[in-house]
């Protein structure tokens, strides 16, 4: 049996805490909170809202994730803001990559995004605000051939225009969505 390093992309990772929720793994590395949905192949920084804090420990309880910080208290965030379910919706074999318009649009508080993957690929699906800042990572993992649906929950976001971007090695497309509260 061999151990494999799985902190790809995190330079000189100092890991102080790990937590799980289903197949999702959270880690505090270099005082920031990260998430992997693909067993450590890639990590997403989910430190939004804690930019000026130094995370030390993390745990999940029920529908929340908690982090303890150095001198800045304990913080809580809903897992539904971070983790989204991605479902392969049928055995349809797509002929080409596609990113469809979300529905409903405009939406409040959640919407569905559908995309097609005709070739097994590493897929990212991210949401950005009008300033180009990433506000959510919905998919960040290898996907088999198929049609997929992701539910995006914008309950804790401000009303406004957002963009979602699907990216693979072979395809990139960005679409606009509108959150109205």
CSV table of C-alpha atoms in Angstrom, one decimal:
chain,number,residue,atom,x,y,z
A,1,UNK,CA,0.0,0.0,0.0
A,2,UNK,CA,1.3,3.4,-0.9
A,3,UNK,CA,0.2,6.9,0.0
A,4,UNK,CA,-0.3,9.5,-2.7
A,5,UNK,CA,-0.1,13.3,-2.2
A,6,UNK,CA,-3.4,14.9,-3.1
A,7,UNK,CA,-2.8,18.6,-2.5
A,8,UNK,CA,-2.2,19.4,-6.2
A,9,UNK,CA,-2.0,23.1,-6.9
A,10,UNK,CA,-1.6,24.1,-3.2
A,11,UNK,CA,2.1,25.2,-2.8
A,12,UNK,CA,3.8,24.1,0.4
A,13,UNK,CA,0.5,23.0,1.9
A,14,UNK,CA,0.3,23.1,5.7
A,15,UNK,CA,-2.8,21.1,6.5
A,16,UNK,CA,-4.2,21.8,10.0
A,17,UNK,CA,-7.7,20.2,9.7
A,18,UNK,CA,-9.9,17.9,7.5
A,19,UNK,CA,-13.6,17.3,7.4
A,20,UNK,CA,-16.0,15.4,5.1
A,21,UNK,CA,-19.6,15.8,3.9
A,22,UNK,CA,-20.6,12.9,1.7
A,23,UNK,CA,-18.0,12.5,-0.9
A,24,UNK,CA,-16.7,16.1,-0.4
A,25,UNK,CA,-13.5,16.7,1.5
A,26,UNK,CA,-12.7,20.0,3.1
A,27,UNK,CA,-9.2,21.0,4.3
A,28,UNK,CA,-7.7,23.9,6.1
A,29,UNK,CA,-4.4,24.5,4.2
A,30,UNK,CA,-2.2,27.5,4.7
A,31,UNK,CA,-4.9,29.1,6.9
A,32,UNK,CA,-7.5,29.0,4.1
A,33,UNK,CA,-10.4,26.7,3.5
A,34,UNK,CA,-10.4,24.4,0.5
A,35,UNK,CA,-12.8,21.8,-1.0
A,36,UNK,CA,-12.2,18.9,-3.3
A,37,UNK,CA,-15.0,16.9,-4.9
A,38,UNK,CA,-12.7,14.6,-6.8
A,39,UNK,CA,-10.6,12.9,-4.0
A,40,UNK,CA,-7.9,15.6,-4.1
A,41,UNK,CA,-7.2,15.8,-7.8
A,42,UNK,CA,-8.0,19.5,-7.6
A,43,UNK,CA,-8.9,21.9,-4.9
A,44,UNK,CA,-11.2,25.0,-4.8
A,45,UNK,CA,-10.6,27.9,-2.4
A,46,UNK,CA,-13.9,28.4,-0.6
A,47,UNK,CA,-12.6,31.1,1.7
A,48,UNK,CA,-15.0,33.7,0.5
A,49,UNK,CA,-16.1,35.9,3.5
A,50,UNK,CA,-13.0,34.8,5.5
A,51,UNK,CA,-10.4,36.7,3.5
A,52,UNK,CA,-9.0,38.5,6.5
A,53,UNK,CA,-9.2,35.5,8.9
A,54,UNK,CA,-6.7,32.7,9.4
A,55,UNK,CA,-8.6,29.4,9.5
A,56,UNK,CA,-7.2,26.7,11.8
A,57,UNK,CA,-9.8,23.9,12.2
A,58,UNK,CA,-12.9,22.9,10.3
A,59,UNK,CA,-15.8,20.5,10.8
A,60,UNK,CA,-19.2,19.7,9.3
A,61,UNK,CA,-22.4,19.3,11.3
A,62,UNK,CA,-25.8,18.7,9.8
A,63,UNK,CA,-26.1,21.2,6.9
A,64,UNK,CA,-23.3,23.5,8.0
A,65,UNK,CA,-19.6,23.8,7.9
A,66,UNK,CA,-17.7,25.5,10.7
A,67,UNK,CA,-14.3,26.9,10.9
A,68,UNK,CA,-12.3,28.1,13.9
A,69,UNK,CA,-9.9,30.9,13.3
A,70,UNK,CA,-6.9,32.4,15.0
A,71,UNK,CA,-8.3,35.3,17.1
A,72,UNK,CA,-11.3,35.9,14.9
A,73,UNK,CA,-13.8,33.4,16.4
A,74,UNK,CA,-15.9,30.6,14.9
A,75,UNK,CA,-17.6,31.0,11.6
A,76,UNK,CA,-20.5,29.0,10.0
A,77,UNK,CA,-21.6,28.6,6.4
A,78,UNK,CA,-24.4,26.6,4.9
A,79,UNK,CA,-23.1,23.5,2.9
A,80,UNK,CA,-25.7,24.2,0.3
A,81,UNK,CA,-23.8,27.4,-0.6
A,82,UNK,CA,-20.7,25.4,-1.3
A,83,UNK,CA,-21.8,21.9,-2.5
A,84,UNK,CA,-24.2,21.4,-5.3
A,85,UNK,CA,-25.5,18.1,-6.6
A,86,UNK,CA,-24.6,17.3,-10.2
A,87,UNK,CA,-26.8,14.6,-11.7
A,88,UNK,CA,-26.4,12.8,-14.9
A,89,UNK,CA,-30.0,13.0,-16.1
A,90,UNK,CA,-30.2,10.3,-18.7
A,91,UNK,CA,-28.2,8.0,-20.8
A,92,UNK,CA,-28.3,10.5,-23.7
A,93,UNK,CA,-25.0,10.5,-25.6
A,94,UNK,CA,-24.4,14.1,-26.8
A,95,UNK,CA,-22.8,14.8,-30.2
A,96,UNK,CA,-21.1,18.0,-29.1
A,97,UNK,CA,-20.3,20.0,-26.0
A,98,UNK,CA,-23.1,22.3,-24.9
A,99,UNK,CA,-24.0,24.7,-22.1
A,100,UNK,CA,-27.7,25.5,-22.0
A,101,UNK,CA,-29.5,28.5,-20.7
A,102,UNK,CA,-30.4,28.2,-17.0
A,103,UNK,CA,-34.0,27.8,-16.1
A,104,UNK,CA,-35.9,29.5,-14.7
A,105,UNK,CA,-34.2,32.8,-15.7
A,106,UNK,CA,-34.6,35.2,-14.0
A,107,UNK,CA,-34.6,33.1,-10.8
A,108,UNK,CA,-35.1,33.3,-7.1
A,109,UNK,CA,-33.5,31.7,-5.2
A,110,UNK,CA,-32.4,28.7,-7.3
A,111,UNK,CA,-32.0,27.7,-10.9
A,112,UNK,CA,-31.0,24.7,-12.9
A,113,UNK,CA,-28.0,24.6,-15.4
A,114,UNK,CA,-27.8,21.8,-17.9
A,115,UNK,CA,-24.7,20.9,-20.0
A,116,UNK,CA,-23.6,18.1,-22.4
A,117,UNK,CA,-20.3,16.3,-22.3
A,118,UNK,CA,-19.7,14.2,-25.5
A,119,UNK,CA,-16.2,13.1,-24.4
A,120,UNK,CA,-14.9,12.2,-20.9
A,121,UNK,CA,-13.3,15.4,-19.7
A,122,UNK,CA,-12.2,17.4,-16.7
A,123,UNK,CA,-15.1,19.9,-16.3
A,124,UNK,CA,-15.4,23.1,-14.4
A,125,UNK,CA,-18.6,25.1,-14.1
A,126,UNK,CA,-18.2,28.4,-12.2
A,127,UNK,CA,-20.4,31.4,-11.4
A,128,UNK,CA,-19.0,34.9,-11.6
A,129,UNK,CA,-20.3,38.4,-10.7
A,130,UNK,CA,-20.2,41.3,-13.1
A,131,UNK,CA,-16.7,42.2,-11.9
A,132,UNK,CA,-15.4,38.8,-13.0
A,133,UNK,CA,-15.0,37.6,-9.4
A,134,UNK,CA,-15.7,33.9,-8.9
A,135,UNK,CA,-18.7,33.5,-6.5
A,136,UNK,CA,-19.3,29.8,-6.8
A,137,UNK,CA,-17.8,26.6,-8.1
A,138,UNK,CA,-20.5,24.2,-9.1
A,139,UNK,CA,-18.4,21.5,-10.9
A,140,UNK,CA,-14.7,20.8,-10.6
A,141,UNK,CA,-14.1,17.2,-11.5
A,142,UNK,CA,-13.9,14.6,-14.3
A,143,UNK,CA,-17.2,13.8,-16.0
A,144,UNK,CA,-18.1,10.8,-18.2
A,145,UNK,CA,-20.0,11.2,-21.5
A,146,UNK,CA,-23.6,12.4,-20.8
A,147,UNK,CA,-26.1,15.2,-20.1
A,148,UNK,CA,-25.8,16.8,-16.6
A,149,UNK,CA,-27.9,19.1,-14.5
A,150,UNK,CA,-26.7,21.3,-11.6
A,151,UNK,CA,-28.9,23.3,-9.2
A,152,UNK,CA,-27.4,26.6,-8.3
A,153,UNK,CA,-28.7,28.2,-5.1
A,154,UNK,CA,-28.3,32.0,-5.0
A,155,UNK,CA,-30.2,32.5,-1.7
A,156,UNK,CA,-27.3,34.3,0.0
A,157,UNK,CA,-26.3,36.3,-3.0
A,158,UNK,CA,-27.4,39.9,-3.9
A,159,UNK,CA,-29.9,40.5,-6.8
A,160,UNK,CA,-28.1,41.1,-10.1
A,161,UNK,CA,-26.5,39.7,-13.2
A,162,UNK,CA,-24.2,36.8,-12.9
A,163,UNK,CA,-22.3,34.7,-15.5
A,164,UNK,CA,-21.7,30.9,-15.5
A,165,UNK,CA,-18.9,29.4,-17.4
A,166,UNK,CA,-18.4,25.8,-18.5
A,167,UNK,CA,-14.8,24.9,-19.3
A,168,UNK,CA,-13.1,21.7,-20.5
A,169,UNK,CA,-9.9,21.0,-22.4
A,170,UNK,CA,-12.0,21.2,-25.6
A,171,UNK,CA,-14.7,23.7,-24.9
A,172,UNK,CA,-15.5,27.0,-23.1
A,173,UNK,CA,-18.8,28.8,-23.0
A,174,UNK,CA,-20.2,31.5,-20.8
A,175,UNK,CA,-23.9,32.4,-20.3
A,176,UNK,CA,-25.7,35.1,-18.4
A,177,UNK,CA,-28.2,34.5,-15.5
A,178,UNK,CA,-30.3,37.0,-13.6
A,179,UNK,CA,-31.1,36.7,-9.8
A,180,UNK,CA,-34.1,38.8,-8.8
A,181,UNK,CA,-35.1,39.0,-5.1
